[in-house]
Short mmCIF file of C-alpha atoms in Angstrom, two decimals:
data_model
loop_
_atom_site.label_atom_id
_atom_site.label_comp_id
_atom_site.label_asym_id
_atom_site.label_seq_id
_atom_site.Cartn_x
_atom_site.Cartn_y
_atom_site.Cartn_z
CA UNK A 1 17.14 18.83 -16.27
CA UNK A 2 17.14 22.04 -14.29
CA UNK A 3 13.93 23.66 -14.83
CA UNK A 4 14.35 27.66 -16.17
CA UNK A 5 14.61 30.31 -12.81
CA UNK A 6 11.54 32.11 -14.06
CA UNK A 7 9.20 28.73 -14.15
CA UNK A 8 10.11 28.34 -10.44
CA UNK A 9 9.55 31.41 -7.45
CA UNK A 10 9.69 30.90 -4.20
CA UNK A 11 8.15 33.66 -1.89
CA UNK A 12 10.57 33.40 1.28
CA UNK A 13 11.69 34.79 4.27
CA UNK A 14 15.20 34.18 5.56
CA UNK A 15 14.34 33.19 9.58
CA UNK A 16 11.38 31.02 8.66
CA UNK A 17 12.34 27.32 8.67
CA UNK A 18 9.26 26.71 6.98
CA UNK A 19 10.78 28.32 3.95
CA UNK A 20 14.08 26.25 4.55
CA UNK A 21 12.04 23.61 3.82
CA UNK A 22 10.98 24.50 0.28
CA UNK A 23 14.90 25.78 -0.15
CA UNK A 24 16.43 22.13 0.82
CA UNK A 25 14.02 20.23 -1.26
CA UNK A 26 14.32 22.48 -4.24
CA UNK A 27 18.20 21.61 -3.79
CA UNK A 28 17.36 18.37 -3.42
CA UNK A 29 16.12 18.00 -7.15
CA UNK A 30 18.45 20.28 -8.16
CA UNK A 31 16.09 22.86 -9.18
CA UNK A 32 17.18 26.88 -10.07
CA UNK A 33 14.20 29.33 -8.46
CA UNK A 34 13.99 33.23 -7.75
CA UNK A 35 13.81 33.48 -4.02
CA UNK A 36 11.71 36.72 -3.15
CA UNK A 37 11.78 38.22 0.24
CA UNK A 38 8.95 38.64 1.68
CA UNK A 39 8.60 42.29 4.16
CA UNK A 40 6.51 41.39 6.93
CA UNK A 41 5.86 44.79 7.06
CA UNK A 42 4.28 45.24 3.77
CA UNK A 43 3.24 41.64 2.58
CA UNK A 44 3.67 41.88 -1.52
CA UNK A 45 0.45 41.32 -3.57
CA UNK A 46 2.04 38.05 -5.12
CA UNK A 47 1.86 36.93 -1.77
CA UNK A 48 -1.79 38.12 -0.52
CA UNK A 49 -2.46 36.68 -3.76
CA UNK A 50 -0.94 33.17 -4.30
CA UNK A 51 -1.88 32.42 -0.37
CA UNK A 52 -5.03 34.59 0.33
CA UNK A 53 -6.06 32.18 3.25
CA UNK A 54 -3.35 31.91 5.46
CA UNK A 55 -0.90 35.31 3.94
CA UNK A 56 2.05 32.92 4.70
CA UNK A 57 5.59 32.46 3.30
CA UNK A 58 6.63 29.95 2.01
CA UNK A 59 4.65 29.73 -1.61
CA UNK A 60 6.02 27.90 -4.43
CA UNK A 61 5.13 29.39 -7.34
CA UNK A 62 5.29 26.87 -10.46
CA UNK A 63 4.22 28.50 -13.65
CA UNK A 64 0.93 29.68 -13.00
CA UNK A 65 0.55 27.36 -10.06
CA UNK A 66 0.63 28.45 -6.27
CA UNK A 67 1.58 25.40 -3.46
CA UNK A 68 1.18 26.80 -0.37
CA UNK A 69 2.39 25.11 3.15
CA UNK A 70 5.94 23.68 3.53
CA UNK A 71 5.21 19.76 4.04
CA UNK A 72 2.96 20.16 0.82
CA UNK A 73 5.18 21.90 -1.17
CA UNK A 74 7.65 19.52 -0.33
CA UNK A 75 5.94 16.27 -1.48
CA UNK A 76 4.57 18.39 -4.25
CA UNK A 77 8.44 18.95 -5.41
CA UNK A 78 9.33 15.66 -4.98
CA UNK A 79 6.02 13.97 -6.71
CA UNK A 80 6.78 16.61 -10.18
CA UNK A 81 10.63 15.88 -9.90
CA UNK A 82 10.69 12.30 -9.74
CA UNK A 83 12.05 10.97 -12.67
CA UNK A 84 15.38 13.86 -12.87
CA UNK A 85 17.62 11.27 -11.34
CA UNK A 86 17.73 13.07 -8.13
CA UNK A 87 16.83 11.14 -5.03
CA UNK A 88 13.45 10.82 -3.98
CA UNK A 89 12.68 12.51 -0.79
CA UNK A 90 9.23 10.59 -0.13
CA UNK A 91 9.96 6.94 0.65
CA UNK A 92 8.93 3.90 -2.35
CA UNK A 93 6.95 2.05 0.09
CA UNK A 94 3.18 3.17 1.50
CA UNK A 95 4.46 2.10 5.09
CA UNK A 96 7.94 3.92 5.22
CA UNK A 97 5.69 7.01 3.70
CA UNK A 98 2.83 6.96 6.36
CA UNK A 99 6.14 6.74 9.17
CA UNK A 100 7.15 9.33 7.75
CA UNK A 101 3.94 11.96 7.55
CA UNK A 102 3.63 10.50 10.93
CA UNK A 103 7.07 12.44 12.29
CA UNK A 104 6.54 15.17 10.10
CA UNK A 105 3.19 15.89 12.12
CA UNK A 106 4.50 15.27 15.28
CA UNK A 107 7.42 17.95 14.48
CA UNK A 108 4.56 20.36 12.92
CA UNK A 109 2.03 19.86 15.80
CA UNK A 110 4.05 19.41 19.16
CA UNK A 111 7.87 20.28 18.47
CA UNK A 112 7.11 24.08 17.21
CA UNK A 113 4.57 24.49 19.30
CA UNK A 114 6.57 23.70 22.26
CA UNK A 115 9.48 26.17 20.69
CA UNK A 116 7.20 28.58 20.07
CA UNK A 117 6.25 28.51 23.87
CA UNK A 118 9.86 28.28 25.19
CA UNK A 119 10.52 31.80 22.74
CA UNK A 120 7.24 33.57 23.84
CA UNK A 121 8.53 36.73 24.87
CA UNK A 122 5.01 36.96 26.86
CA UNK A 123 6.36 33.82 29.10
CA UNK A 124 8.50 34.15 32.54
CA UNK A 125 11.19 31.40 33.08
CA UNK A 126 8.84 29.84 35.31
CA UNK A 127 5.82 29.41 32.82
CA UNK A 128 8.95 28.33 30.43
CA UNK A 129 10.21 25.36 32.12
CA UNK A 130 7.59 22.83 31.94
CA UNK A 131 7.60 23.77 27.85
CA UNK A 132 11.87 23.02 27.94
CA UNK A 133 11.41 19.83 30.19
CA UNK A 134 9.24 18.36 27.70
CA UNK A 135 11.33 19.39 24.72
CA UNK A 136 14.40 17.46 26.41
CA UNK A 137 12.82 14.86 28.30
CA UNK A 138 9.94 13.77 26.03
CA UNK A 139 10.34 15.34 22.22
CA UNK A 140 13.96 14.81 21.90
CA UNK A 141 13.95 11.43 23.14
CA UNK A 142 11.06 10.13 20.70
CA UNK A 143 12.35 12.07 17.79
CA UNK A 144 15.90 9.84 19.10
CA UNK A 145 14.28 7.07 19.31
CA UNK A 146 12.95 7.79 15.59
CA UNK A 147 16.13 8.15 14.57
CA UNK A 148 17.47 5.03 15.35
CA UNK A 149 14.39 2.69 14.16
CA UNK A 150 14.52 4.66 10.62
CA UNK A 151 17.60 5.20 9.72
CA UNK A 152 18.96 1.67 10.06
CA UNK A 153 22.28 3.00 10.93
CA UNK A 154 22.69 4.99 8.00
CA UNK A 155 23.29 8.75 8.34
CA UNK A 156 19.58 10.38 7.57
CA UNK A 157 16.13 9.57 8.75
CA UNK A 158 15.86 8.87 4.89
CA UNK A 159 18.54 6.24 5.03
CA UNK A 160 21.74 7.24 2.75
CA UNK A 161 19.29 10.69 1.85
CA UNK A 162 17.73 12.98 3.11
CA UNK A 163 13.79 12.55 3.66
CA UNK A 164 10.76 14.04 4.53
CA UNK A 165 11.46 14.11 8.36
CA UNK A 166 15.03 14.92 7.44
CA UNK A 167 14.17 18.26 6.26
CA UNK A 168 10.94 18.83 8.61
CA UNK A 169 13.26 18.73 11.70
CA UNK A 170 16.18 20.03 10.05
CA UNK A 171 14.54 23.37 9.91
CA UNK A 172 14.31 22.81 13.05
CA UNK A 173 17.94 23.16 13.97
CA UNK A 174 18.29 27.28 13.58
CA UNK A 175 15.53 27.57 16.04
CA UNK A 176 17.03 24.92 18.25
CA UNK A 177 20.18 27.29 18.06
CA UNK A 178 17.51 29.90 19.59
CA UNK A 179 16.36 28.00 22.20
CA UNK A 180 20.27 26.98 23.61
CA UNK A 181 20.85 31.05 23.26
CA UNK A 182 17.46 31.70 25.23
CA UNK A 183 18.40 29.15 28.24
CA UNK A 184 22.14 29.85 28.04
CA UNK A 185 22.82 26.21 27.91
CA UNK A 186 22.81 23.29 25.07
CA UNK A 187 19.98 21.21 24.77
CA UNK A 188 21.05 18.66 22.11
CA UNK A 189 23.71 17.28 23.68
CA UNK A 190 25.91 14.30 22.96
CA UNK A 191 25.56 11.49 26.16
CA UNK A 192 21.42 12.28 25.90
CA UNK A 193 21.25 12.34 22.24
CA UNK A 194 24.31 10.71 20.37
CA UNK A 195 22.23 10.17 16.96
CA UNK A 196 20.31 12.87 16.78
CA UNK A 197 23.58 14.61 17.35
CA UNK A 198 25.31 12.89 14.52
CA UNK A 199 22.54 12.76 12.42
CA UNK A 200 22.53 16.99 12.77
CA UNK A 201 26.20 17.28 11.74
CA UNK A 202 25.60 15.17 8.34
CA UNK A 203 22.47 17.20 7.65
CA UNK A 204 23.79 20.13 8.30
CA UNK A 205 27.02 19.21 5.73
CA UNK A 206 24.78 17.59 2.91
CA UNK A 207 25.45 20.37 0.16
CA UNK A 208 21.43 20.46 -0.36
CA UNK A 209 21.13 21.87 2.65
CA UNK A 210 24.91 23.73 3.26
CA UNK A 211 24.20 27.91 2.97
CA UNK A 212 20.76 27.66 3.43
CA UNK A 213 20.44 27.94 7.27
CA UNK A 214 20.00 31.68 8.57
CA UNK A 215 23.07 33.08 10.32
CA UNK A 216 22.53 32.26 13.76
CA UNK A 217 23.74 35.38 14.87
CA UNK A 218 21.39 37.43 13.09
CA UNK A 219 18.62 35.14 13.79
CA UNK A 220 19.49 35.31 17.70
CA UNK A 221 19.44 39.29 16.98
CA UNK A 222 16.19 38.97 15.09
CA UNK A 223 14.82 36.22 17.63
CA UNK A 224 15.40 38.53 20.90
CA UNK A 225 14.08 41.75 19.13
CA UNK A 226 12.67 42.15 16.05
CA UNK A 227 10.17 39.07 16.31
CA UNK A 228 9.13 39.99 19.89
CA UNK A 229 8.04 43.45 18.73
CA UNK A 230 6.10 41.94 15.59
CA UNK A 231 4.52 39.55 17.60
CA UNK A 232 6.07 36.76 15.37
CA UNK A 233 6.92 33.68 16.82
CA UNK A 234 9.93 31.41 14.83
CA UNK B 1 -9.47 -8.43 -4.25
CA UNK B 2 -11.09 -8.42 -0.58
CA UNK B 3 -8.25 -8.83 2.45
CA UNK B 4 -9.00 -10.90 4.81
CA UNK B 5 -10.76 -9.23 7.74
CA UNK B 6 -7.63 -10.97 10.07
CA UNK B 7 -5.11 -8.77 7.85
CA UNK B 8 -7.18 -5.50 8.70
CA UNK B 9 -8.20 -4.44 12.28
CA UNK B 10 -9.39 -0.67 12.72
CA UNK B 11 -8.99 0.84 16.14
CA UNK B 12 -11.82 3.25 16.35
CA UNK B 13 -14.69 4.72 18.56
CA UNK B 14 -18.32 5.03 17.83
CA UNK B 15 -18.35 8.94 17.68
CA UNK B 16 -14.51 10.13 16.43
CA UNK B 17 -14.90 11.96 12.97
CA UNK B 18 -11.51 10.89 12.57
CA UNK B 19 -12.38 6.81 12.87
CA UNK B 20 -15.20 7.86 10.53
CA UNK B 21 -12.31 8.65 7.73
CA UNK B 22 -10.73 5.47 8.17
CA UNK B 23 -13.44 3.43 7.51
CA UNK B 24 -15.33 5.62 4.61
CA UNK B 25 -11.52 5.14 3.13
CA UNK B 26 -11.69 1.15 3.98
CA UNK B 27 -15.14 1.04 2.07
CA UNK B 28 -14.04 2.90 -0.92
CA UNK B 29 -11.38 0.31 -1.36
CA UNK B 30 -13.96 -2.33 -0.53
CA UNK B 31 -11.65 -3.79 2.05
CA UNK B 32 -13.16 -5.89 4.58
CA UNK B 33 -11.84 -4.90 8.58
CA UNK B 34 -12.34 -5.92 11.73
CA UNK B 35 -13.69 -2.59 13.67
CA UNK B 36 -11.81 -3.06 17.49
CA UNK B 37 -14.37 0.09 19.35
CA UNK B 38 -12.25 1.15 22.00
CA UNK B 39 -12.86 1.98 25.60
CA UNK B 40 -11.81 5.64 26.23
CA UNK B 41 -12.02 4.85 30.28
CA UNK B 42 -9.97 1.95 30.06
CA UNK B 43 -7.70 2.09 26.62
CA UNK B 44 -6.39 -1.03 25.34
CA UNK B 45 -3.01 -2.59 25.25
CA UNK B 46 -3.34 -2.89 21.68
CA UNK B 47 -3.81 1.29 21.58
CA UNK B 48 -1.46 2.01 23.89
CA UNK B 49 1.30 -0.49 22.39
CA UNK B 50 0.31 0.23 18.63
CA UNK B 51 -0.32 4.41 19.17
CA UNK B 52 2.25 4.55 22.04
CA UNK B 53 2.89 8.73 20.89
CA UNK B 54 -0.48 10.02 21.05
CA UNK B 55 -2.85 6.87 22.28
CA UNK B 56 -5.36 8.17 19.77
CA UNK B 57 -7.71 6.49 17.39
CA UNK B 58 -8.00 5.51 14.22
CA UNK B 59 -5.54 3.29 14.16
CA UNK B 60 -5.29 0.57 11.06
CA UNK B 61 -3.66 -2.41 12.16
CA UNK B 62 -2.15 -3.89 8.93
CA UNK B 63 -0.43 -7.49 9.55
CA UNK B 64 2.42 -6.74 11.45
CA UNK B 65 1.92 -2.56 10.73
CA UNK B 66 0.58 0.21 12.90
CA UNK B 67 -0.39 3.06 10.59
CA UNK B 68 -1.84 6.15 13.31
CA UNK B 69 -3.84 9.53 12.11
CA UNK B 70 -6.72 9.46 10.11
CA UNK B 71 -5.40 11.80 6.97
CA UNK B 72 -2.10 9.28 6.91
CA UNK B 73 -4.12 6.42 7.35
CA UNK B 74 -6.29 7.47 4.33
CA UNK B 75 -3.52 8.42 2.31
CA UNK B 76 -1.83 4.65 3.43
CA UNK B 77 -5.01 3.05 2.02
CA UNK B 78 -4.73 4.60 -1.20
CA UNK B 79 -1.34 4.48 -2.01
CA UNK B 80 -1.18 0.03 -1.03
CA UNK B 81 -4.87 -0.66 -2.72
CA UNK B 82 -4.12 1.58 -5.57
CA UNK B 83 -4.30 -1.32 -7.83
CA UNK B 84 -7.93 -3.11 -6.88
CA UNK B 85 -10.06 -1.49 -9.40
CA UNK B 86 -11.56 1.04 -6.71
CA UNK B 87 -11.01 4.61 -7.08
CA UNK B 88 -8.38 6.69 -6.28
CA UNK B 89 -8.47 9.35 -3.09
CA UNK B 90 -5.88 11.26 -3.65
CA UNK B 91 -5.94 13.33 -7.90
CA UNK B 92 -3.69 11.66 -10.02
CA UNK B 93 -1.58 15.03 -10.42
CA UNK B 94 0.54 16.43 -8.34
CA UNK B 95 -0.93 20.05 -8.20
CA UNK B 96 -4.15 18.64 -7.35
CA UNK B 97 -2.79 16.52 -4.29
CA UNK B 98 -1.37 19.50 -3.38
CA UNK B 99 -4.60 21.41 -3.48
CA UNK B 100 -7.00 18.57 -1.60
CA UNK B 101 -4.11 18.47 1.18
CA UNK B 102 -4.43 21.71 1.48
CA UNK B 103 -7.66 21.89 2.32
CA UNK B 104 -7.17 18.92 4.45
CA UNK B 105 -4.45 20.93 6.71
CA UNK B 106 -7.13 23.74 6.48
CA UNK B 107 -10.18 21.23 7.86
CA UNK B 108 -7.65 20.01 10.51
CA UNK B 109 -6.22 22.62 11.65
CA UNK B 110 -9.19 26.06 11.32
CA UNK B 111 -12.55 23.61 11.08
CA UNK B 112 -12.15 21.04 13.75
CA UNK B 113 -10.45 23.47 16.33
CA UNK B 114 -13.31 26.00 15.58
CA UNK B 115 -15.62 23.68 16.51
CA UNK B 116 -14.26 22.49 19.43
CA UNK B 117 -13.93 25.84 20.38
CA UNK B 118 -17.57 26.27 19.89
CA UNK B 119 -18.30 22.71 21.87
CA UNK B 120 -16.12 23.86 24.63
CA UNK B 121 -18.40 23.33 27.73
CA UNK B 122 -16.04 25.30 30.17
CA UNK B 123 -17.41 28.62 27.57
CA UNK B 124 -19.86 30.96 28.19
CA UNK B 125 -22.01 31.76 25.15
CA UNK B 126 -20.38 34.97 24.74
CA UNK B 127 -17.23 33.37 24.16
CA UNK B 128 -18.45 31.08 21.92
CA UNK B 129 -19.95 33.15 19.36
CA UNK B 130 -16.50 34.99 17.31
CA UNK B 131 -16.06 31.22 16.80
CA UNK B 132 -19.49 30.66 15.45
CA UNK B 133 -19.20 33.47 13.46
CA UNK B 134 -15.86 32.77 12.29
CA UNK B 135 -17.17 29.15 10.82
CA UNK B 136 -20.04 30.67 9.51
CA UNK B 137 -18.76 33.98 8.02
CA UNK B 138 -14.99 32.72 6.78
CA UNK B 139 -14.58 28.62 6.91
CA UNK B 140 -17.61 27.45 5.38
CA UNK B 141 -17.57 30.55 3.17
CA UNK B 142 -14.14 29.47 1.92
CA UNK B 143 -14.92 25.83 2.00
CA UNK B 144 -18.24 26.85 -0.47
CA UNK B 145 -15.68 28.41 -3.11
CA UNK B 146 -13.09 25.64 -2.93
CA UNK B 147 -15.69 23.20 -3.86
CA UNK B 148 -16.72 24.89 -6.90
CA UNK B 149 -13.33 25.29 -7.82
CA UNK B 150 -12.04 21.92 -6.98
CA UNK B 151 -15.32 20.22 -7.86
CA UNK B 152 -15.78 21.30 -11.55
CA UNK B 153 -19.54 21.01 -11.49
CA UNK B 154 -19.13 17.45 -10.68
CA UNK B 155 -20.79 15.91 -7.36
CA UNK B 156 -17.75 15.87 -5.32
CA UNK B 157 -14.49 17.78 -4.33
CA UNK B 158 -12.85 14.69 -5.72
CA UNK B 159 -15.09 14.98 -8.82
CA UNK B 160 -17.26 12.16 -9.82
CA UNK B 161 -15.83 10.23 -7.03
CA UNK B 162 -14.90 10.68 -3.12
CA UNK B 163 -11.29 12.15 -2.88
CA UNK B 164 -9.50 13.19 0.41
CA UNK B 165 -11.25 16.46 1.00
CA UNK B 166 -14.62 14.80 0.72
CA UNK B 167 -13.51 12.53 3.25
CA UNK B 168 -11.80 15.24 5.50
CA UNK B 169 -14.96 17.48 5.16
CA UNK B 170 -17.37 14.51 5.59
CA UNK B 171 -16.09 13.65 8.77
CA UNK B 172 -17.11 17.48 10.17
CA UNK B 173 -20.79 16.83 9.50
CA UNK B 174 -22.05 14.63 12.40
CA UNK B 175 -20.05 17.20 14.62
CA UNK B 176 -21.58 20.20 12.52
CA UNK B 177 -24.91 18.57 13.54
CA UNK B 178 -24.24 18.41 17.24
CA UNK B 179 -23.33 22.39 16.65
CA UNK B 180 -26.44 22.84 14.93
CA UNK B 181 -28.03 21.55 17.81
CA UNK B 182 -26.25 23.33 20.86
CA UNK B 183 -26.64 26.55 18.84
CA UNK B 184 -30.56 25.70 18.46
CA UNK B 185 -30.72 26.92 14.56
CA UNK B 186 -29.36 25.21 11.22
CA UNK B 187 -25.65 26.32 10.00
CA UNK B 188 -25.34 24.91 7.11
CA UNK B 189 -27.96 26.51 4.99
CA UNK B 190 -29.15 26.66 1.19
CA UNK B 191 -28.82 30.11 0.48
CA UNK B 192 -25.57 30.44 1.22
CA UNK B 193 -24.32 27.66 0.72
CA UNK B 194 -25.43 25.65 -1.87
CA UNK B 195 -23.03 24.01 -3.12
CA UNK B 196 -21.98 22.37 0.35
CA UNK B 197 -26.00 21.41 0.65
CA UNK B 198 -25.91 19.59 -2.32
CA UNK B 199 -22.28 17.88 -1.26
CA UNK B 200 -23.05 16.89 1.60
CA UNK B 201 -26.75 15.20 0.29
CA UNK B 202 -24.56 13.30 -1.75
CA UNK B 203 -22.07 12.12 0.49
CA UNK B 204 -24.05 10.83 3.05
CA UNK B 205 -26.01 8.63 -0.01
CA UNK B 206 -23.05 7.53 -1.59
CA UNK B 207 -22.61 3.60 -1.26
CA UNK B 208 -18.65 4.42 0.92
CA UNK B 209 -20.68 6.49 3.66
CA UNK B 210 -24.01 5.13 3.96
CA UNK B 211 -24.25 3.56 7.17
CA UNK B 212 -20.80 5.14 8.65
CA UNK B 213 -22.28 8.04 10.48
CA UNK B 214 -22.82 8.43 14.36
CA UNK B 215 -26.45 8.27 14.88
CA UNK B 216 -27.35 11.83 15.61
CA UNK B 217 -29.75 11.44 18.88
CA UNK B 218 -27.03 9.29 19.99
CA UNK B 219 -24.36 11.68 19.20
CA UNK B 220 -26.03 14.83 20.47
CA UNK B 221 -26.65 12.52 24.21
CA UNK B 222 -23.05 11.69 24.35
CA UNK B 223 -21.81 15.16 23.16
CA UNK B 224 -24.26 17.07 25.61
CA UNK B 225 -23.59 14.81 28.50
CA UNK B 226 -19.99 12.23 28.68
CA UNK B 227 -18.02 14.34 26.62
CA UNK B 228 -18.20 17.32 29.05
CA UNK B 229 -17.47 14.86 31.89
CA UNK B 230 -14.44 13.15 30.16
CA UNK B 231 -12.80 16.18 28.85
CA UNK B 232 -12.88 14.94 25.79
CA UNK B 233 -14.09 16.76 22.73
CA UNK B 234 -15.72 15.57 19.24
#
């Protein structure tokens, strides 16, 4: 049963695939929730508030209850909403779950952080390239490689669902989009990466996830401006 | 029931805080293990074959299973010998897991890399102190109030028993000694914080941890001395 808008709030911002996160699995259970902009100009007291140690969208706010941090919030979504007949986004087994934290902190820990370096405006082209190479030749491959092992030919890292490291790397598609903008070329092609590709096109269709990626337009207008002047990073 | 010790094998090494979780996890569940201490010049095939991404220990060699970083490891643990009449790690409610993995992220990701950023031999004192002051003045502060507020009066951030943050924060305290000792005076003081004092007296007692710790003159030798030389850091 869909839970009442005002239970559920999720403090947002529109480019931040962290906050995709909390969207998709919120879709996932079929939840309803108030999405609130955050201005990164003038953070709102809810959010100073409900995250005083890190000041960070996203924040689900349940009740009187904060969750801070995307992963978290989205086990914490799928651990309250698992009996309302939507599918589970954890896995049933302790093995398939520890596989899947494990790709969830490899995307967290060396995928955005290698992003993050390939978009620092700070960066020449030079200091750039060894960050791209390993994106193509080393992170794409593995996260391929992944692919294949876990989603026993079925569309989703998740199998017939989406997952965990369904939706931790499927925010990280917009910000791919950045990166092929930035180098002028496509990075997740088909001959290098034939699942991953596939697997993108599904994920991207699954109507838990359809609408809720930024405009890529206006988040290649916001990635080449906006965030360099802020000092924000994707 | 015990496993056999064939079932379990723990790839660790003598002075990693994060081998430390594994096996204060392992004794919790009163699971016997085989500890495999690894050779950092010369890693094994087993490492390099079961931890092919990262090469890193812990590793917990279950059967046929590979299960890499300590938090999923300790979170693996739980969730398989949920059932043995030990106690639980992780709260039995959802906004609580949330919480201790919170703090978890927050010992990963602020604590550790503060320290190592304090251990850093290539710093000059200079540099080191904004990141002796920052664990001093903010992550200690913070991790005093989150343990009277997770902790309920009760000996542990898990409450009567050891939960994840206890483990997660337990870990830091042989490398919060070798700090103590390269910055010649005691950090982790009564006055201000008391309520990590008393934590931390009874974590080291309790029956899980006894016996788990790094000797400290042995730690402070190989921190002062091969660490530097290896690149490595605690």
């Amino acid at each position: 049963m869909a839970e009442k808008s005002s239970e559920l709030k999720l403090l947002s911002a529109w480019f931040s695939p962290m906050a995709l996160r909390a969207k998709i699995a919120l879709n996932i259970k079929g939840l309803e929730y108030e999405n609130v902009e955050e201005d990164f100009n003038s953070k709102s007291h809810l959010l100073l508030r409900s995250n005083p140690v890190h000041k960070k969208v996203p924040v689900l706010i349940h009740g009187e209850k904060s969750i801070c941090e995307s992963s978290i919030i989205v086990q914490y979504i799928d651990e309250v909403w698992s009996n309302n007949n939507a599918p589970s986004i954890l896995p049933q087994h302790a093995y398939d779950s520890a596989i899947a934290r494990f790709w969830v902190s490899y995307i967290d820990e060396k995928l955005f952080v290698c992003a993050k370096n390939i978009q620092d405006a700070g960066k020449s082209d030079e200091e750039k390239k060894p960050h791209s190479e390993q994106l193509e030749e080393e992170m794409l491959v593995r996260l391929e490689e992944a692919f294949n092992k876990c989603s026993d030919k079925k569309p989703f890292f998740g199998g017939n669902n989406i997952g965990l490291i369904d939706i931790a790397l499927g925010s990280f598609l917009p910000v791919l989009g950045l990166i092929e903008e930035i180098n002028g070329r496509m990075v997740l092609v088909e001959d290098k990466f034939p699942g991953l590709i596939n697997w993108a096109v599904n994920f991207a269709a699954n109507p838990a996830v359809a609408g809720t990626f930024p405009e890529i337009d206006k988040l290649i207008l916001f990635g080449k401006t906006l965030l360099k002047k802020m000092g924000y990073c994707l």
